[in-house]
mmCIF file of C-alpha atoms and ligand atoms in Angstrom:
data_model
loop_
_atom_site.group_PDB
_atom_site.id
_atom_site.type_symbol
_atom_site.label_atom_id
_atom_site.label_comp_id
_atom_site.label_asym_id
_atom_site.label_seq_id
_atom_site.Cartn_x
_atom_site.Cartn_y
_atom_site.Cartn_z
ATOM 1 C CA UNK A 1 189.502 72.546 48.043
ATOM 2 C CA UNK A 2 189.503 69.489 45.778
ATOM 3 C CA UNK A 3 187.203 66.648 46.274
ATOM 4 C CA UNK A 4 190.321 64.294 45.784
ATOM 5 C CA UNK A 5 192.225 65.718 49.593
ATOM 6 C CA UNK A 6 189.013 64.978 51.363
ATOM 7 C CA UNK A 7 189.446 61.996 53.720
ATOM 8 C CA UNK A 8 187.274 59.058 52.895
ATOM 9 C CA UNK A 9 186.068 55.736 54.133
ATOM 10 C CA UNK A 10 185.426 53.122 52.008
ATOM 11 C CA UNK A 11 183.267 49.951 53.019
ATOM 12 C CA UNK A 12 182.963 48.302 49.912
ATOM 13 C CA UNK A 13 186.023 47.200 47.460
ATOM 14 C CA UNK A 14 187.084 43.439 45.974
ATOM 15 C CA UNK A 15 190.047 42.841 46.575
ATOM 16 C CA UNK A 16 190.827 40.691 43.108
ATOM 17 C CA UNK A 17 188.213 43.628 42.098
ATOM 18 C CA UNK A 18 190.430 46.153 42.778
ATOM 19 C CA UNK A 19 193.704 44.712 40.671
ATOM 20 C CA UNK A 20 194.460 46.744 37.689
ATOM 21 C CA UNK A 21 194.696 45.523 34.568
ATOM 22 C CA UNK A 22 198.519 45.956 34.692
ATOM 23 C CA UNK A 23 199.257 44.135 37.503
ATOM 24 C CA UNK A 24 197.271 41.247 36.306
ATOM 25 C CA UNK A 25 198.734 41.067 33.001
ATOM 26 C CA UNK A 26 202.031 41.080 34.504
ATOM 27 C CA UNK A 27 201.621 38.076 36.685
ATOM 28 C CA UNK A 28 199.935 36.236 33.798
ATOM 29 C CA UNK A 29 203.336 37.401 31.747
ATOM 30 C CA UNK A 30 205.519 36.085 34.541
ATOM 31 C CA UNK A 31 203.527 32.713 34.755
ATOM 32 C CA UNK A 32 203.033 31.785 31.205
ATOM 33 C CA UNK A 33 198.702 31.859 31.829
ATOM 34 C CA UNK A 34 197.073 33.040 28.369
ATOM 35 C CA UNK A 35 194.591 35.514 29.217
ATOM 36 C CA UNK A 36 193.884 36.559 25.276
ATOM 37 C CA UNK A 37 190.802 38.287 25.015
ATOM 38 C CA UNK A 38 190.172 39.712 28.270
ATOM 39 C CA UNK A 39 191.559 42.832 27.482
ATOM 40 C CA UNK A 40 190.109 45.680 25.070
ATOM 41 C CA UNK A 41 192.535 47.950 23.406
ATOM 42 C CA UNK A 42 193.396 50.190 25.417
ATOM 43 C CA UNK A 43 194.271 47.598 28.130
ATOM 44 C CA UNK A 44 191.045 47.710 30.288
ATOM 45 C CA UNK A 45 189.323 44.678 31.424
ATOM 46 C CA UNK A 46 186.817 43.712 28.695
ATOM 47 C CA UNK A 47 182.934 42.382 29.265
ATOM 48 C CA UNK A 48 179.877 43.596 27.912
ATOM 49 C CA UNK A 49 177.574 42.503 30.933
ATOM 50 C CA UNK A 50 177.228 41.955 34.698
ATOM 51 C CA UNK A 51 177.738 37.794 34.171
ATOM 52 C CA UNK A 52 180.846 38.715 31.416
ATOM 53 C CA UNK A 53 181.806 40.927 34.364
ATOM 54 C CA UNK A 54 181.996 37.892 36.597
ATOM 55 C CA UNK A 55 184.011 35.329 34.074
ATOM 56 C CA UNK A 56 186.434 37.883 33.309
ATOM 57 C CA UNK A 57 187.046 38.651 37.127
ATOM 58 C CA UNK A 58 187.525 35.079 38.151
ATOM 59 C CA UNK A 59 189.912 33.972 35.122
ATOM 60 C CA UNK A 60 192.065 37.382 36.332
ATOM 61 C CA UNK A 61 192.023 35.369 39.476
ATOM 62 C CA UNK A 62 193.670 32.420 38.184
ATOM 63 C CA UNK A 63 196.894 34.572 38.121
ATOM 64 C CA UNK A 64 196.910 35.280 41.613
ATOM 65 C CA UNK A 65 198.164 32.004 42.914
ATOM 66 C CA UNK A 66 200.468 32.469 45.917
ATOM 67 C CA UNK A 67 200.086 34.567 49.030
ATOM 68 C CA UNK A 68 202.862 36.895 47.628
ATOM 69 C CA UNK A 69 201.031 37.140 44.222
ATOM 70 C CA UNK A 70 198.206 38.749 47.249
ATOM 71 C CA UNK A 71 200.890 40.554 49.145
ATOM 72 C CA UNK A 72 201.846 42.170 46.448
ATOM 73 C CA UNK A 73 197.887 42.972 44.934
ATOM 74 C CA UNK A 74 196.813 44.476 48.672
ATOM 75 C CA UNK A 75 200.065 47.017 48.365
ATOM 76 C CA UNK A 76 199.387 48.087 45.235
ATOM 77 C CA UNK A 77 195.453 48.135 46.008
ATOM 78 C CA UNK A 78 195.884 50.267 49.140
ATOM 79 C CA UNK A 79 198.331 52.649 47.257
ATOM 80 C CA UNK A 80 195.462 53.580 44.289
ATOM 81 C CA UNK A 81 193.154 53.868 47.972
ATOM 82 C CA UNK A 82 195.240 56.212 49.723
ATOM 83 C CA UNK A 83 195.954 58.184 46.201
ATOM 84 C CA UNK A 84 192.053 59.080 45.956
ATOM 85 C CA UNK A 85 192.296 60.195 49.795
ATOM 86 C CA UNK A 86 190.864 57.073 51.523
ATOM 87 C CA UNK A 87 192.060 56.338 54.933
ATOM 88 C CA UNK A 88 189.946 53.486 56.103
ATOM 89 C CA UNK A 89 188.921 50.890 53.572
ATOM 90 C CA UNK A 90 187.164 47.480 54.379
ATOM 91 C CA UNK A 91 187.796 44.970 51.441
ATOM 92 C CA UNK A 92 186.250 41.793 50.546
ATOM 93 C CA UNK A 93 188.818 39.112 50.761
ATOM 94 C CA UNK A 94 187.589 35.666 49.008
ATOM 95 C CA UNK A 95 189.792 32.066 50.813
ATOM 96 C CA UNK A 96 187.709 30.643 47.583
ATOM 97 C CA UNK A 97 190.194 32.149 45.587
ATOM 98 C CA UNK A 98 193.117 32.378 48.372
ATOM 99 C CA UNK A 99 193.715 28.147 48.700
ATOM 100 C CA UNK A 100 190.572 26.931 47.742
ATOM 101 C CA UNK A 101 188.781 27.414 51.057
ATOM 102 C CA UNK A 102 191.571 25.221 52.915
ATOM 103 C CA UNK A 103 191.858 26.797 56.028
ATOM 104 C CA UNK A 104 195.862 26.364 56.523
ATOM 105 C CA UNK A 105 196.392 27.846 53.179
ATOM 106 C CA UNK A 106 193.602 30.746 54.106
ATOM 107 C CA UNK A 107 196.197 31.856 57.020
ATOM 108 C CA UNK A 108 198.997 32.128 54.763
ATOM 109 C CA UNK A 109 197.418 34.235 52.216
ATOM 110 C CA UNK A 110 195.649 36.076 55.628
ATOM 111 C CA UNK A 111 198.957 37.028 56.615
ATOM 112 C CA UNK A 112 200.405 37.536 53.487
ATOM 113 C CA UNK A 113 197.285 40.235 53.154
ATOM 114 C CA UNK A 114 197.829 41.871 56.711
ATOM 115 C CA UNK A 115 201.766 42.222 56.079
ATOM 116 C CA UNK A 116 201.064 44.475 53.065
ATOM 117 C CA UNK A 117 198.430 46.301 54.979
ATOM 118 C CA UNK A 118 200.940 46.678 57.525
ATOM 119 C CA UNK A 119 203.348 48.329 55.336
ATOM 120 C CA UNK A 120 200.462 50.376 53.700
ATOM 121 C CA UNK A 121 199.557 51.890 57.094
ATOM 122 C CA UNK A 122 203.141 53.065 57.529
ATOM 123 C CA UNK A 123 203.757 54.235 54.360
ATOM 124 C CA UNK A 124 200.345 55.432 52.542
ATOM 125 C CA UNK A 125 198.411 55.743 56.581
ATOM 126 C CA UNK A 126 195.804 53.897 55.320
ATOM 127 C CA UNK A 127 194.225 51.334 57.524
ATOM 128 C CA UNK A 128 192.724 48.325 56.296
ATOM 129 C CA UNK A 129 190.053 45.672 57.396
ATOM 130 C CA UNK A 130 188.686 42.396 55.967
ATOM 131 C CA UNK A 131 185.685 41.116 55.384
ATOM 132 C CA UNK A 132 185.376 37.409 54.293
ATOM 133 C CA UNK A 133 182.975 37.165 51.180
ATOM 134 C CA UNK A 134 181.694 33.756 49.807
ATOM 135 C CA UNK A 135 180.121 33.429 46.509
ATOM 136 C CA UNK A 136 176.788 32.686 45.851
ATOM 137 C CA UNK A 137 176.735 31.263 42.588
ATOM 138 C CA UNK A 138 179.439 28.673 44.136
ATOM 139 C CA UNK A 139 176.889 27.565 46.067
ATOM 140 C CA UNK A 140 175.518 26.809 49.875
ATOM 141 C CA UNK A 141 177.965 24.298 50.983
ATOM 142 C CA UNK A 142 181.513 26.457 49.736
ATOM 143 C CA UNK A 143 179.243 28.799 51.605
ATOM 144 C CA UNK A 144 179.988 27.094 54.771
ATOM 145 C CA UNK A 145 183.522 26.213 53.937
ATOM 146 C CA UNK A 146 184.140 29.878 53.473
ATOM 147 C CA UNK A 147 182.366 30.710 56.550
ATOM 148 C CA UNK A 148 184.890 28.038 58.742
ATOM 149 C CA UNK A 149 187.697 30.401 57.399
ATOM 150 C CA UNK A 150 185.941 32.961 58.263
ATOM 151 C CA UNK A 151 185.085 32.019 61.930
ATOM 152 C CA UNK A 152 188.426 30.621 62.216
ATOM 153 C CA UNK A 153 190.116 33.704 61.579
ATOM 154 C CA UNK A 154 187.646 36.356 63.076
ATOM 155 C CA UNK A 155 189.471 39.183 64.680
ATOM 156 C CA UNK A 156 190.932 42.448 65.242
ATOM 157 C CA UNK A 157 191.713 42.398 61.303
ATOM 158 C CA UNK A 158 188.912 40.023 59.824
ATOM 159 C CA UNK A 159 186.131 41.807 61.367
ATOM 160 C CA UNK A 160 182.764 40.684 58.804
ATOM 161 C CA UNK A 161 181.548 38.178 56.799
ATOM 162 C CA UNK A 162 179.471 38.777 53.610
ATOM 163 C CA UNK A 163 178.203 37.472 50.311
ATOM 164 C CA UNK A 164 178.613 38.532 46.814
ATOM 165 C CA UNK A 165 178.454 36.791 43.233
ATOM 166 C CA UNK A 166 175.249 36.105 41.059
ATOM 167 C CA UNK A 167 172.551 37.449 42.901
ATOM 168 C CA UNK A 168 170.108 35.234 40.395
ATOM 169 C CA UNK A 169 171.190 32.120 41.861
ATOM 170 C CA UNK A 170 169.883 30.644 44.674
ATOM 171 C CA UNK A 171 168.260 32.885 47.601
ATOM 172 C CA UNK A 172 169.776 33.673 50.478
ATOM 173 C CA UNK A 173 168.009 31.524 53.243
ATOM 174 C CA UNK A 174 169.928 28.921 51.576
ATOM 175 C CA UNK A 175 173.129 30.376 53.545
ATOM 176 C CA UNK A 176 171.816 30.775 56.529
ATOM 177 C CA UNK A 177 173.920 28.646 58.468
ATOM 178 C CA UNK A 178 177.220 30.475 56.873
ATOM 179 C CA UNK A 179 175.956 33.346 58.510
ATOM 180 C CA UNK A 180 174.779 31.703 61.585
ATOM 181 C CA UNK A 181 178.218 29.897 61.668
ATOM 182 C CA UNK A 182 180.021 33.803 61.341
ATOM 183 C CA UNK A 183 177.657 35.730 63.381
ATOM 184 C CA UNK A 184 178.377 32.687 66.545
ATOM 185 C CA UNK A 185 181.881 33.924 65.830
ATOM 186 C CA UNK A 186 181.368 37.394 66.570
ATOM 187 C CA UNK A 187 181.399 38.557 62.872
ATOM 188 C CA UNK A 188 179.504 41.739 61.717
ATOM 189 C CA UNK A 189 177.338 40.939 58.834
ATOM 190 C CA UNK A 190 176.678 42.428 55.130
ATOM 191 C CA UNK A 191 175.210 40.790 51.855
ATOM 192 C CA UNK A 192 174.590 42.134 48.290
ATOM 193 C CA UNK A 193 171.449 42.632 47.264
ATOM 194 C CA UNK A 194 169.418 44.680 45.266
ATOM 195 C CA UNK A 195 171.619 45.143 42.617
ATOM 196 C CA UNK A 196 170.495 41.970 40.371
ATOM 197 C CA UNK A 197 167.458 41.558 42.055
ATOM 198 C CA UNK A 198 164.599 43.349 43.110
ATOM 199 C CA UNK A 199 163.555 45.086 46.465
ATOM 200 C CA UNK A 200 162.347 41.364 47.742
ATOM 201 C CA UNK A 201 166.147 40.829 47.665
ATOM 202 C CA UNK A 202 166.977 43.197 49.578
ATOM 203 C CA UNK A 203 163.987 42.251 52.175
ATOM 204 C CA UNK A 204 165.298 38.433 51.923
ATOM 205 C CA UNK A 205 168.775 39.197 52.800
ATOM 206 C CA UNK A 206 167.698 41.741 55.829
ATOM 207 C CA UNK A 207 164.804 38.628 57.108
ATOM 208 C CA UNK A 208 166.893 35.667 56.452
ATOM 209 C CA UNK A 209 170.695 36.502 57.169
ATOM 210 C CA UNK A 210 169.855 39.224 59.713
ATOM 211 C CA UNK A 211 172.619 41.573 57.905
ATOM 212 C CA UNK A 212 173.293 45.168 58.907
ATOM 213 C CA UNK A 213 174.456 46.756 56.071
ATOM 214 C CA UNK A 214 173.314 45.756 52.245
ATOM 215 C CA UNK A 215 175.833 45.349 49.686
ATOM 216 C CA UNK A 216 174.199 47.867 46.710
ATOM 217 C CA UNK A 217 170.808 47.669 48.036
ATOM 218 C CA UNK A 218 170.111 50.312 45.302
ATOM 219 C CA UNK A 219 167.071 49.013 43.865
ATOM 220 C CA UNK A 220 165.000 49.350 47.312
ATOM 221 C CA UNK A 221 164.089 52.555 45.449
ATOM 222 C CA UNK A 222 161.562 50.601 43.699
ATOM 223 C CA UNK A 223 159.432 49.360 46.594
ATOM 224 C CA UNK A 224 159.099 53.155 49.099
ATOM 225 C CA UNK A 225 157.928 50.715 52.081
ATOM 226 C CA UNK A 226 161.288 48.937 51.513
ATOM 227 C CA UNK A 227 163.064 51.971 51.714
ATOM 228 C CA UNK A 228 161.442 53.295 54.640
ATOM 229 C CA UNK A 229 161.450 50.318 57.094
ATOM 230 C CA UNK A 230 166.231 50.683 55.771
ATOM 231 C CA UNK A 231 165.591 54.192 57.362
ATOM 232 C CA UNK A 232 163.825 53.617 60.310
ATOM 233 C CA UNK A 233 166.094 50.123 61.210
ATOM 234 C CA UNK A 234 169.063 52.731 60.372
ATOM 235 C CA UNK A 235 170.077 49.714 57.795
ATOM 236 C CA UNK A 236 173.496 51.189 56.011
ATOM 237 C CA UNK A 237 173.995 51.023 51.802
ATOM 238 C CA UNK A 238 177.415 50.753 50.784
ATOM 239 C CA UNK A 239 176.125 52.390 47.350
ATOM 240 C CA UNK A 240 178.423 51.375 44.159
ATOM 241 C CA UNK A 241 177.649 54.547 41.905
ATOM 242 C CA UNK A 242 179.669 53.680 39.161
ATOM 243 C CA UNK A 243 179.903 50.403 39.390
ATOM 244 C CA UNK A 244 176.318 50.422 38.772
ATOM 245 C CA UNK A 245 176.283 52.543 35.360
ATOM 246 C CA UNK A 246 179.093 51.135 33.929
ATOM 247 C CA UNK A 247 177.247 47.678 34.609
ATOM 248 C CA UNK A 248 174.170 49.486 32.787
ATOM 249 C CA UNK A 249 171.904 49.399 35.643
ATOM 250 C CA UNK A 250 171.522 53.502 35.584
ATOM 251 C CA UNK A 251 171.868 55.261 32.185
ATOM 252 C CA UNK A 252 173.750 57.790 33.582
ATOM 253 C CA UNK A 253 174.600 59.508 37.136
ATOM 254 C CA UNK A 254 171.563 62.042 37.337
ATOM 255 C CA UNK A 255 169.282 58.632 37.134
ATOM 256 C CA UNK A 256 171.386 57.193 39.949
ATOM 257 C CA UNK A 257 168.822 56.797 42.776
ATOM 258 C CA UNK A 258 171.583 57.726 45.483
ATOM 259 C CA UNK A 259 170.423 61.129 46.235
ATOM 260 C CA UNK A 260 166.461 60.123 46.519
ATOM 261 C CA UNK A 261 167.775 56.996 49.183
ATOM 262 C CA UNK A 262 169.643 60.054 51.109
ATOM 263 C CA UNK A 263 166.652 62.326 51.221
ATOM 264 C CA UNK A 264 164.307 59.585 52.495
ATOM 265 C CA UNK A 265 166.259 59.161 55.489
ATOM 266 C CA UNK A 266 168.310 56.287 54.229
ATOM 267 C CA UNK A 267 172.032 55.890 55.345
ATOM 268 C CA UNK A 268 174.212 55.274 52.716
ATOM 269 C CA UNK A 269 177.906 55.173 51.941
ATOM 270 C CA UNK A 270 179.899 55.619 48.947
ATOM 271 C CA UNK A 271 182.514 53.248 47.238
ATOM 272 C CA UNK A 272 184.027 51.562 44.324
ATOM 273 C CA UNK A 273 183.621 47.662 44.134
ATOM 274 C CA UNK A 274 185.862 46.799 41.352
ATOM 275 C CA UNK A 275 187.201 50.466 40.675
ATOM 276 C CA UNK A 276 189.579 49.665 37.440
ATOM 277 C CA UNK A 277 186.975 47.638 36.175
ATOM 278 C CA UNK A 278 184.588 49.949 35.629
ATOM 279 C CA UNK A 279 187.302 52.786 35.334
ATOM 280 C CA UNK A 280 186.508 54.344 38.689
ATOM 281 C CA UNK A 281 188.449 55.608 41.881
ATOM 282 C CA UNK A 282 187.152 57.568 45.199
ATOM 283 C CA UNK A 283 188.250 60.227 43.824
ATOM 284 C CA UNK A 284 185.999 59.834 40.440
ATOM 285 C CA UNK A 285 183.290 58.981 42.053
ATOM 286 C CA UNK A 286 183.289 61.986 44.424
ATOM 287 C CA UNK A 287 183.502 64.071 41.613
ATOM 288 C CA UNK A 288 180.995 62.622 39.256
ATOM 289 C CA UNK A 289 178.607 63.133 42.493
ATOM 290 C CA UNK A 290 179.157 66.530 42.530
ATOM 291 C CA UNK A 291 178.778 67.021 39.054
ATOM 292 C CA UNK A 292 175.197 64.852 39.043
ATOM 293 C CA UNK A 293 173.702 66.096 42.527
ATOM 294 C CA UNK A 294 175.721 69.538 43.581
ATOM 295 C CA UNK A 295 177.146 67.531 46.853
ATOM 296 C CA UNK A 296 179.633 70.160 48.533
ATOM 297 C CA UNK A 297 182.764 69.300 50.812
ATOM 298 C CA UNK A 298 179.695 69.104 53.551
ATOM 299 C CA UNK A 299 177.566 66.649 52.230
ATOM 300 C CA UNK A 300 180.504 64.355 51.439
ATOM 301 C CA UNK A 301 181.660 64.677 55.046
ATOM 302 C CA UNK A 302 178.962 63.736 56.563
ATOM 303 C CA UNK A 303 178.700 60.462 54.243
ATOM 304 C CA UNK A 304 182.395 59.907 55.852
ATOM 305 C CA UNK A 305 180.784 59.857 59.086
ATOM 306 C CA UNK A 306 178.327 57.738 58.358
ATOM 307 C CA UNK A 307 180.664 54.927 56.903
ATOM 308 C CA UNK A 308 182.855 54.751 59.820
ATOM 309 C CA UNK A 309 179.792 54.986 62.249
ATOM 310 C CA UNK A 310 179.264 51.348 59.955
ATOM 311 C CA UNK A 311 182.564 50.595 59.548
ATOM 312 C CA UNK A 312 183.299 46.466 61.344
ATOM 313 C CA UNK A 313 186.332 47.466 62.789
ATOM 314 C CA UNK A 314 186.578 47.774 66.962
ATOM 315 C CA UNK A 315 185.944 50.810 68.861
ATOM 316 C CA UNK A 316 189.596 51.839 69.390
ATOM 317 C CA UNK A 317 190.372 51.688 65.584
ATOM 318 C CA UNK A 318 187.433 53.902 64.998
ATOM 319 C CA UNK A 319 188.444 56.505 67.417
ATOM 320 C CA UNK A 320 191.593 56.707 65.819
ATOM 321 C CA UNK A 321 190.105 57.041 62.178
ATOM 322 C CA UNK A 322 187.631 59.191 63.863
ATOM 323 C CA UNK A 323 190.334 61.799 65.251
ATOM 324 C CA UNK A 324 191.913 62.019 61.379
ATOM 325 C CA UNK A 325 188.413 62.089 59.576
ATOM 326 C CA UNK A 326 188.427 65.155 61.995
ATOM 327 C CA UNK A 327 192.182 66.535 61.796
ATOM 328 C CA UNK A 328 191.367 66.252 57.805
ATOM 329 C CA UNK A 329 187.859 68.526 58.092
ATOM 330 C CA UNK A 330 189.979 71.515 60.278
HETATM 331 N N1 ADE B 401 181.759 40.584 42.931
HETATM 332 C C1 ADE B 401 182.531 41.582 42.544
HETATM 333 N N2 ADE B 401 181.787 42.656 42.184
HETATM 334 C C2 ADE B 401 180.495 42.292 42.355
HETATM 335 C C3 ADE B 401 179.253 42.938 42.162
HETATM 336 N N3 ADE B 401 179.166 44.204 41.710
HETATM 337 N N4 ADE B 401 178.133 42.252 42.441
HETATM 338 C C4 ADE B 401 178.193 40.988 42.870
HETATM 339 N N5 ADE B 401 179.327 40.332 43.071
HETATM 340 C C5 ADE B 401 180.482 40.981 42.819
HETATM 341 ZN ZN1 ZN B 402 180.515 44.240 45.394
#
């Protein structure tokens, strides 16, 4: 069987992230917005580093102005999903780029976002859920504007809050009460960390935001006491392979310290993060797993497991995912 028809769960994905190249140049066509020298020339997104990564992903937002402009992103988002086999995928959805953290405007792009998803369950059976992300290198106080939407809206669909940006800037007691503020609301909680900073990162973000699942977390590998108090607290890693080398933190996928985190007990997940931006899909990075670490069918199914086990969403919703994941594995 092909890696690409096994049934997947994916826990980590940007939703501006996810836009391909395509679709964003379109919209910028449509709306007269110059976005010369974003592109290299073959039509990928172009950036030479993790902080060119992060200009050239928030001018790409400046095309997505209206909540159809994110209607229209989350179909054609879930469709790439459900092409690489995913049928559960929680996505980070930003209100600093939907309305500017206005909370009226954050329930029409909201609902602009859960019509497509909507449509995408019938048509693709994918399900999706949100998690609201702020930024951290807007800083503390968007932070808590963010988290508002985020409490405000906390649901059946909206089911985590989370942060994500320059992990350089600022530390992450400094939103605290963001996460206080979602957690009051009944919001399940991630952060990244350990991606741009070290395993004290990591420990930070676990200490001072009380967060179950780490957003990366890949560089725990670097302190082994780290790494074994993530096993024993059954912390989950929703590990970014190849977002990781094509950001140059790995030189390649053999160096990847995925498979070490696994064998020490750690529970991690696999996804994409911004998969056209780094020229990824499920599908790729399943195979490109195999390839590096000689995962079988097995090995990847039980990964499944483990993400929906971590997965935000409500107990009935993961019954139901549960029953396909095991429908799929028959
Ligand atoms: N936002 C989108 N992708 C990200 C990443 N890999 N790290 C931090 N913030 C991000
Ligand atoms: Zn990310």
């Amino acid at each position: 069987m092909s890696l690409k028809d096994l049934a997947k769960v994916e826990l980590h994905l940007h939703l501006e992230g996810a836009a391909p190249p395509a679709f964003i140049r379109g919209l910028a066509r449509e709306k007269h917005i110059d976005l010369s020298g974003m592109f290299d020339a073959d039509g990928g997104y172009k950036f030479s580093d993790f902080w060119q990564f992060l200009k050239v992903y928030e001018a790409a937002t400046e095309t997505l102005k209206t909540p159809m402009d994110y209607h229209r992103l989350t179909l054609a988002v879930l469709e790439e999903s459900a092409a690489s086999g995913v049928i559960y995928s929680e996505t980070f959805l930003s209100p600093d780029f939907c309305g500017n953290r206005d909370l009226g405007a954050w329930r029409e792009y909201l609902q602009a976002i859960q019509e497509a998803a909507e449509i995408a369950q019938k048509t693709h059976g994918i399900t999706l859920r949100g998690i609201i992300t702020c930024i951290r290198h807007f800083g503390p106080e968007k932070a808590r504007q963010t988290a508002l939407c985020a409490a405000e809206t906390a649901g059946d669909f909206i089911t985590g809050f989370g942060i994500a940006g320059d992990e350089k800037i600022g530390k992450p007691k400094d939103f605290r009460w963001a996460f206080d503020a979602a957690r009051e609301a009944g919001l399940r909680l991630t952060a990244h960390a350990g991606e741009w900073g070290g395993p004290d990162s990591v420990r930070d973000a676990l200490h001072d935001l009380e967060v179950e699942r780490i957003g990366h977390g890949v560089r725990a590998i670097e302190d082994l006491a780290l790494v074994d108090e993530l096993a024993e607290k059954g912390i989950v890693l929703e590990v970014c392979p190849g977002s990781n080398i094509a950001l140059g933190l790995y030189p390649n996928w053999r160096a990847h310290p995925i498979s070490t985190l696994l064998q020490r007990g750690v529970k991690v997940t696999i996804s994409t993060d911004d998969p056209p931006f780094f020229h990824t899909t499920m599908a790729r990075e399943y195979d490109r797993l195999h390839d590096a670490f000689d995962w079988d069918a097995g090995q990847f199914r039980a990964i499944a497991r483990t993400s929906l086990d971590a997965a935000f969403c409500d107990a009935d919703t993961r019954a139901r995912i549960r029953k396909q994941l095991e429908a799929a594995d028959a």
